[in-house]
mmCIF file of C-alpha atoms and ligand atoms in Angstrom:
data_model
loop_
_atom_site.group_PDB
_atom_site.id
_atom_site.type_symbol
_atom_site.label_atom_id
_atom_site.label_comp_id
_atom_site.label_asym_id
_atom_site.label_seq_id
_atom_site.Cartn_x
_atom_site.Cartn_y
_atom_site.Cartn_z
ATOM 1 C CA MET A 1 -28.475 15.835 -21.106
ATOM 2 C CA LYS A 2 -27.580 17.722 -24.252
ATOM 3 C CA HIS A 3 -29.493 16.920 -27.424
ATOM 4 C CA LEU A 4 -27.294 15.989 -30.374
ATOM 5 C CA ILE A 5 -28.152 16.493 -34.052
ATOM 6 C CA ALA A 6 -26.562 13.839 -36.266
ATOM 7 C CA PRO A 7 -26.944 14.473 -40.016
ATOM 8 C CA SER A 8 -26.859 11.233 -42.017
ATOM 9 C CA ILE A 9 -24.476 11.662 -44.944
ATOM 10 C CA LEU A 10 -26.368 8.953 -46.814
ATOM 11 C CA ALA A 11 -28.464 11.896 -48.066
ATOM 12 C CA ALA A 12 -25.439 14.050 -48.996
ATOM 13 C CA ASP A 13 -24.138 14.752 -52.515
ATOM 14 C CA PHE A 14 -21.355 12.138 -52.706
ATOM 15 C CA ALA A 15 -19.566 14.034 -55.474
ATOM 16 C CA ARG A 16 -18.941 16.764 -52.879
ATOM 17 C CA LEU A 17 -18.808 14.687 -49.704
ATOM 18 C CA GLY A 18 -16.106 16.676 -47.869
ATOM 19 C CA GLU A 19 -17.845 19.987 -48.568
ATOM 20 C CA GLU A 20 -21.180 18.532 -47.471
ATOM 21 C CA VAL A 21 -19.705 17.406 -44.135
ATOM 22 C CA GLN A 22 -18.081 20.833 -43.681
ATOM 23 C CA SER A 23 -21.407 22.524 -44.448
ATOM 24 C CA VAL A 24 -23.423 20.563 -41.883
ATOM 25 C CA LEU A 25 -20.703 21.090 -39.258
ATOM 26 C CA ASP A 26 -20.781 24.834 -39.984
ATOM 27 C CA ALA A 27 -24.563 24.632 -39.734
ATOM 28 C CA GLY A 28 -24.340 23.266 -36.182
ATOM 29 C CA ALA A 29 -24.232 19.450 -36.483
ATOM 30 C CA ASP A 30 -22.884 17.723 -33.360
ATOM 31 C CA VAL A 31 -22.081 14.282 -34.792
ATOM 32 C CA ILE A 32 -21.934 12.813 -38.319
ATOM 33 C CA HIS A 33 -24.068 9.694 -38.837
ATOM 34 C CA PHE A 34 -22.424 7.191 -41.196
ATOM 35 C CA ASP A 35 -24.736 4.495 -42.620
ATOM 36 C CA VAL A 36 -22.938 1.351 -43.774
ATOM 37 C CA MET A 37 -25.035 -0.968 -45.988
ATOM 38 C CA ASP A 38 -23.948 -4.245 -47.557
ATOM 39 C CA ASN A 39 -26.718 -5.400 -49.950
ATOM 40 C CA HIS A 40 -27.067 -8.479 -47.752
ATOM 41 C CA TYR A 41 -28.375 -7.526 -44.311
ATOM 42 C CA VAL A 42 -30.198 -4.643 -46.038
ATOM 43 C CA PRO A 43 -31.057 -4.364 -49.755
ATOM 44 C CA ASN A 44 -28.791 -1.406 -50.473
ATOM 45 C CA LEU A 45 -25.092 -0.618 -50.733
ATOM 46 C CA SER A 46 -23.459 2.548 -49.403
ATOM 47 C CA PHE A 47 -19.860 3.113 -48.311
ATOM 48 C CA GLY A 48 -17.173 1.488 -46.192
ATOM 49 C CA PRO A 49 -14.174 2.205 -43.966
ATOM 50 C CA VAL A 50 -11.973 3.832 -46.660
ATOM 51 C CA VAL A 51 -14.525 6.640 -46.890
ATOM 52 C CA LEU A 52 -14.339 7.177 -43.128
ATOM 53 C CA ASP A 53 -10.513 7.135 -43.354
ATOM 54 C CA SER A 54 -10.635 10.045 -45.803
ATOM 55 C CA LEU A 55 -13.194 11.992 -43.799
ATOM 56 C CA LYS A 56 -11.271 11.500 -40.535
ATOM 57 C CA ARG A 57 -8.102 12.849 -42.192
ATOM 58 C CA ARG A 58 -9.968 16.064 -42.902
ATOM 59 C CA PHE A 59 -12.312 16.131 -39.861
ATOM 60 C CA ASN A 60 -10.089 14.655 -37.196
ATOM 61 C CA ASP A 61 -11.940 16.156 -34.222
ATOM 62 C CA THR A 62 -15.435 15.333 -35.453
ATOM 63 C CA PRO A 63 -17.225 12.380 -33.844
ATOM 64 C CA PHE A 64 -18.517 9.871 -36.398
ATOM 65 C CA ASP A 65 -21.491 7.686 -35.481
ATOM 66 C CA VAL A 66 -21.188 4.493 -37.528
ATOM 67 C CA HIS A 67 -24.413 2.530 -38.072
ATOM 68 C CA LEU A 68 -23.479 -0.942 -39.321
ATOM 69 C CA MET A 69 -26.186 -2.580 -41.435
ATOM 70 C CA VAL A 70 -23.923 -5.448 -42.470
ATOM 71 C CA LYS A 71 -23.806 -9.199 -41.916
ATOM 72 C CA PRO A 72 -21.464 -10.599 -40.721
ATOM 73 C CA VAL A 73 -20.533 -7.582 -38.652
ATOM 74 C CA GLU A 74 -17.365 -8.601 -36.755
ATOM 75 C CA SER A 75 -14.656 -7.708 -39.301
ATOM 76 C CA MET A 76 -16.385 -4.396 -40.048
ATOM 77 C CA ILE A 77 -16.285 -3.515 -36.334
ATOM 78 C CA ASP A 78 -12.501 -3.871 -36.420
ATOM 79 C CA ALA A 79 -12.213 -1.892 -39.655
ATOM 80 C CA PHE A 80 -14.288 1.023 -38.333
ATOM 81 C CA LEU A 81 -12.424 1.044 -35.011
ATOM 82 C CA ASN A 82 -9.235 1.436 -37.065
ATOM 83 C CA SER A 83 -10.823 4.234 -39.064
ATOM 84 C CA GLY A 84 -11.560 6.201 -35.886
ATOM 85 C CA ALA A 85 -15.311 5.810 -35.317
ATOM 86 C CA SER A 86 -16.504 7.303 -32.004
ATOM 87 C CA TYR A 87 -19.740 5.305 -31.880
ATOM 88 C CA ILE A 88 -20.416 1.960 -33.582
ATOM 89 C CA SER A 89 -23.915 0.463 -33.571
ATOM 90 C CA ILE A 90 -24.856 -3.058 -34.572
ATOM 91 C CA HIS A 91 -28.118 -4.882 -35.300
ATOM 92 C CA PRO A 92 -28.582 -7.948 -33.060
ATOM 93 C CA GLU A 93 -30.014 -9.844 -36.070
ATOM 94 C CA ALA A 94 -26.686 -9.406 -37.891
ATOM 95 C CA THR A 95 -24.577 -11.438 -35.482
ATOM 96 C CA GLU A 96 -24.766 -14.778 -33.661
ATOM 97 C CA HIS A 97 -23.051 -13.135 -30.702
ATOM 98 C CA PRO A 98 -24.351 -9.636 -29.970
ATOM 99 C CA ASP A 99 -22.764 -9.479 -26.501
ATOM 100 C CA ALA A 100 -19.340 -10.363 -27.903
ATOM 101 C CA ALA A 101 -19.759 -7.851 -30.735
ATOM 102 C CA LEU A 102 -20.612 -5.056 -28.264
ATOM 103 C CA ASN A 103 -17.601 -5.979 -26.105
ATOM 104 C CA ARG A 104 -15.414 -5.875 -29.196
ATOM 105 C CA ILE A 105 -16.520 -2.278 -29.893
ATOM 106 C CA ARG A 106 -15.834 -1.142 -26.323
ATOM 107 C CA ARG A 107 -12.470 -2.896 -26.186
ATOM 108 C CA GLY A 108 -11.524 -0.985 -29.326
ATOM 109 C CA GLY A 109 -12.253 2.314 -27.571
ATOM 110 C CA ALA A 110 -15.580 3.315 -29.150
ATOM 111 C CA LYS A 111 -19.060 3.619 -27.628
ATOM 112 C CA ALA A 112 -21.103 0.490 -28.339
ATOM 113 C CA GLY A 113 -24.627 0.817 -29.730
ATOM 114 C CA ILE A 114 -27.424 -1.696 -30.198
ATOM 115 C CA VAL A 115 -30.102 -1.055 -32.841
ATOM 116 C CA VAL A 116 -33.792 -1.963 -32.514
ATOM 117 C CA ASN A 117 -35.688 -2.308 -35.811
ATOM 118 C CA PRO A 118 -39.379 -1.320 -36.145
ATOM 119 C CA GLY A 119 -40.377 -5.002 -36.127
ATOM 120 C CA THR A 120 -38.103 -5.985 -33.231
ATOM 121 C CA PRO A 121 -39.400 -5.839 -29.641
ATOM 122 C CA LEU A 122 -37.394 -4.037 -26.969
ATOM 123 C CA SER A 123 -37.107 -7.379 -25.167
ATOM 124 C CA VAL A 124 -34.176 -8.078 -27.547
ATOM 125 C CA LEU A 125 -32.191 -5.964 -25.042
ATOM 126 C CA ASP A 126 -33.107 -8.048 -22.000
ATOM 127 C CA SER A 127 -29.844 -9.963 -21.719
ATOM 128 C CA LEU A 128 -27.660 -7.126 -22.964
ATOM 129 C CA TRP A 129 -28.155 -4.405 -20.325
ATOM 130 C CA GLY A 130 -24.776 -3.160 -19.190
ATOM 131 C CA ALA A 131 -23.140 -4.183 -22.464
ATOM 132 C CA PHE A 132 -24.132 -1.126 -24.531
ATOM 133 C CA ASP A 133 -23.657 2.658 -24.237
ATOM 134 C CA LEU A 134 -26.220 3.651 -26.835
ATOM 135 C CA MET A 135 -29.582 2.371 -27.980
ATOM 136 C CA LEU A 136 -30.667 3.281 -31.513
ATOM 137 C CA ILE A 137 -34.388 3.005 -32.205
ATOM 138 C CA MET A 138 -35.159 2.712 -35.938
ATOM 139 C CA SER A 139 -38.230 4.686 -36.978
ATOM 140 C CA VAL A 140 -38.027 3.290 -40.550
ATOM 141 C CA ASN A 141 -36.935 -0.122 -41.763
ATOM 142 C CA PRO A 142 -33.193 0.005 -42.376
ATOM 143 C CA GLY A 143 -31.871 0.234 -45.923
ATOM 144 C CA PHE A 144 -32.893 3.564 -47.420
ATOM 145 C CA GLY A 145 -32.972 7.251 -46.620
ATOM 146 C CA GLY A 146 -36.034 9.388 -47.243
ATOM 147 C CA GLN A 147 -38.640 6.958 -45.911
ATOM 148 C CA ARG A 148 -41.769 7.916 -44.032
ATOM 149 C CA PHE A 149 -41.460 8.111 -40.229
ATOM 150 C CA ILE A 150 -43.241 5.238 -38.439
ATOM 151 C CA LYS A 151 -45.366 7.011 -35.817
ATOM 152 C CA ARG A 152 -45.531 4.201 -33.304
ATOM 153 C CA SER A 153 -41.773 4.687 -32.793
ATOM 154 C CA ILE A 154 -42.558 7.588 -30.453
ATOM 155 C CA SER A 155 -44.113 5.261 -27.860
ATOM 156 C CA LYS A 156 -41.218 2.845 -28.373
ATOM 157 C CA VAL A 157 -38.798 5.663 -27.515
ATOM 158 C CA SER A 158 -40.696 6.449 -24.314
ATOM 159 C CA GLU A 159 -40.751 2.777 -23.356
ATOM 160 C CA ALA A 160 -36.997 2.556 -24.048
ATOM 161 C CA SER A 161 -36.377 5.708 -22.011
ATOM 162 C CA LYS A 162 -38.269 4.217 -19.033
ATOM 163 C CA MET A 163 -36.240 1.010 -19.334
ATOM 164 C CA ILE A 164 -33.002 3.022 -19.256
ATOM 165 C CA GLN A 165 -34.170 4.815 -16.100
ATOM 166 C CA ALA A 166 -35.287 1.545 -14.487
ATOM 167 C CA HIS A 167 -31.888 -0.011 -15.158
ATOM 168 C CA ALA A 168 -30.192 3.154 -13.837
ATOM 169 C CA VAL A 169 -27.616 3.038 -16.623
ATOM 170 C CA ASP A 170 -25.967 5.792 -18.604
ATOM 171 C CA VAL A 171 -27.275 4.996 -22.088
ATOM 172 C CA LEU A 172 -27.772 7.412 -24.977
ATOM 173 C CA LEU A 173 -31.109 7.090 -26.771
ATOM 174 C CA GLU A 174 -30.882 7.705 -30.515
ATOM 175 C CA ILE A 175 -33.668 7.836 -33.096
ATOM 176 C CA ASP A 176 -33.077 7.222 -36.815
ATOM 177 C CA GLY A 177 -35.405 7.411 -39.804
ATOM 178 C CA GLY A 178 -37.742 10.094 -41.113
ATOM 179 C CA VAL A 179 -36.797 12.517 -38.321
ATOM 180 C CA SER A 180 -37.725 16.151 -39.013
ATOM 181 C CA ALA A 181 -38.783 19.346 -37.246
ATOM 182 C CA GLU A 182 -42.333 17.911 -37.368
ATOM 183 C CA ASN A 183 -41.709 14.946 -35.068
ATOM 184 C CA ILE A 184 -38.519 15.888 -33.208
ATOM 185 C CA GLY A 185 -40.408 17.660 -30.379
ATOM 186 C CA SER A 186 -42.446 14.534 -29.572
ATOM 187 C CA LEU A 187 -39.335 12.374 -29.850
ATOM 188 C CA SER A 188 -37.369 14.546 -27.419
ATOM 189 C CA ARG A 189 -40.270 14.614 -24.959
ATOM 190 C CA ALA A 190 -40.348 10.813 -25.218
ATOM 191 C CA GLY A 191 -36.687 10.785 -24.120
ATOM 192 C CA ALA A 192 -34.552 10.651 -27.283
ATOM 193 C CA ASN A 193 -31.293 12.595 -27.092
ATOM 194 C CA ILE A 194 -29.508 11.904 -30.417
ATOM 195 C CA PHE A 195 -31.470 12.712 -33.564
ATOM 196 C CA VAL A 196 -30.337 11.311 -36.915
ATOM 197 C CA ALA A 197 -31.662 13.228 -39.901
ATOM 198 C CA GLY A 198 -30.744 12.659 -43.534
ATOM 199 C CA SER A 199 -33.207 14.026 -46.059
ATOM 200 C CA SER A 200 -34.702 16.665 -43.752
ATOM 201 C CA ILE A 201 -31.266 18.331 -43.494
ATOM 202 C CA PHE A 202 -29.523 17.562 -46.820
ATOM 203 C CA GLY A 203 -32.795 18.062 -48.698
ATOM 204 C CA ALA A 204 -33.118 21.589 -47.321
ATOM 205 C CA ASP A 205 -31.827 24.668 -49.161
ATOM 206 C CA ASP A 206 -30.328 26.058 -45.973
ATOM 207 C CA TYR A 207 -28.733 23.482 -43.636
ATOM 208 C CA SER A 208 -28.351 26.001 -40.775
ATOM 209 C CA GLN A 209 -32.018 26.870 -40.959
ATOM 210 C CA ALA A 210 -33.016 23.172 -41.017
ATOM 211 C CA ILE A 211 -30.879 22.392 -37.950
ATOM 212 C CA LEU A 212 -32.089 25.513 -36.138
ATOM 213 C CA GLU A 213 -35.720 24.559 -36.744
ATOM 214 C CA MET A 214 -34.986 21.141 -35.253
ATOM 215 C CA ARG A 215 -33.284 22.606 -32.193
ATOM 216 C CA ASN A 216 -36.140 25.041 -31.652
ATOM 217 C CA ALA A 217 -38.641 22.188 -31.861
ATOM 218 C CA ILE A 218 -36.632 20.168 -29.303
ATOM 219 C CA GLU A 219 -36.330 23.010 -26.837
ATOM 220 C CA PRO A 220 -39.115 25.464 -27.602
ATOM 221 C CA ARG A 221 -38.336 29.031 -26.611
ATOM 222 C CA VAL A 222 -41.032 30.556 -24.406
HETATM 223 C C1 DX5 B 98 -31.757 4.066 -42.875
HETATM 224 C C2 DX5 B 98 -30.601 4.813 -42.259
HETATM 225 C C3 DX5 B 98 -30.892 6.205 -41.842
HETATM 226 C C4 DX5 B 98 -31.240 7.130 -42.987
HETATM 227 C C5 DX5 B 98 -31.943 8.318 -42.422
HETATM 228 O O1 DX5 B 98 -31.386 2.736 -43.036
HETATM 229 O O2 DX5 B 98 -30.181 4.137 -41.094
HETATM 230 O O3 DX5 B 98 -29.808 6.740 -41.087
HETATM 231 O O4 DX5 B 98 -30.122 7.573 -43.685
HETATM 232 O O5 DX5 B 98 -32.382 9.093 -43.491
HETATM 233 P P1 DX5 B 98 -33.741 9.929 -43.409
HETATM 234 O O6 DX5 B 98 -33.556 10.938 -42.309
HETATM 235 O O7 DX5 B 98 -33.847 10.533 -44.746
HETATM 236 O O8 DX5 B 98 -34.842 8.951 -43.070
HETATM 237 ZN ZN1 ZN B 99 -28.671 5.127 -39.777
#
């Protein structure tokens, strides 16, 4: 399975958002990660569907990976389906009805993702197998970019990867929070295949170089 690099535009310069997206695409990004925060489910506020509308008008062919950190989540699922999200991920803590929320995403034509926080056990997925296309493991607590990577997330990714194999399902395994060229090799060996990175890409002087270093760490050249 191909490894996808997903820059998180939470770390971009919002005064130049379109140019920033163009730059990371030119630098080799596969997917754009779009962090939606509501100052309720998480203690921070970011951007909403009108921002995705504008970006989709300019980057129509680019897949956007929408990470919803909002409660309640249902009306935002509909809004982001309308805005053209390719992937929409939800936190099970943010809805009374996670199965229904995942179905709602799929019915709207996007890939449905379920997010597992650092303090949430993987058993939260037990009754949801078959209902999601993507599992997003958080390696920081949701709410802010630029936090320190929580190391025990690597073993959580390998446990999640084994669960996916045991269930024989086609599920993407995404990691989000503090991802950099330092830890991306271990994360890919543990089974992750989509890598979200905010500050380690947008904080770099050269986005192409930052993405190349990540790719080389995922698939070392011998
Ligand atoms: C945190 C967000 C992350 C964040 C990643 O709540 O979900 O996507 O933007 O940023 P870095 O890579 O800087 O940790
Ligand atoms: Zn995110």
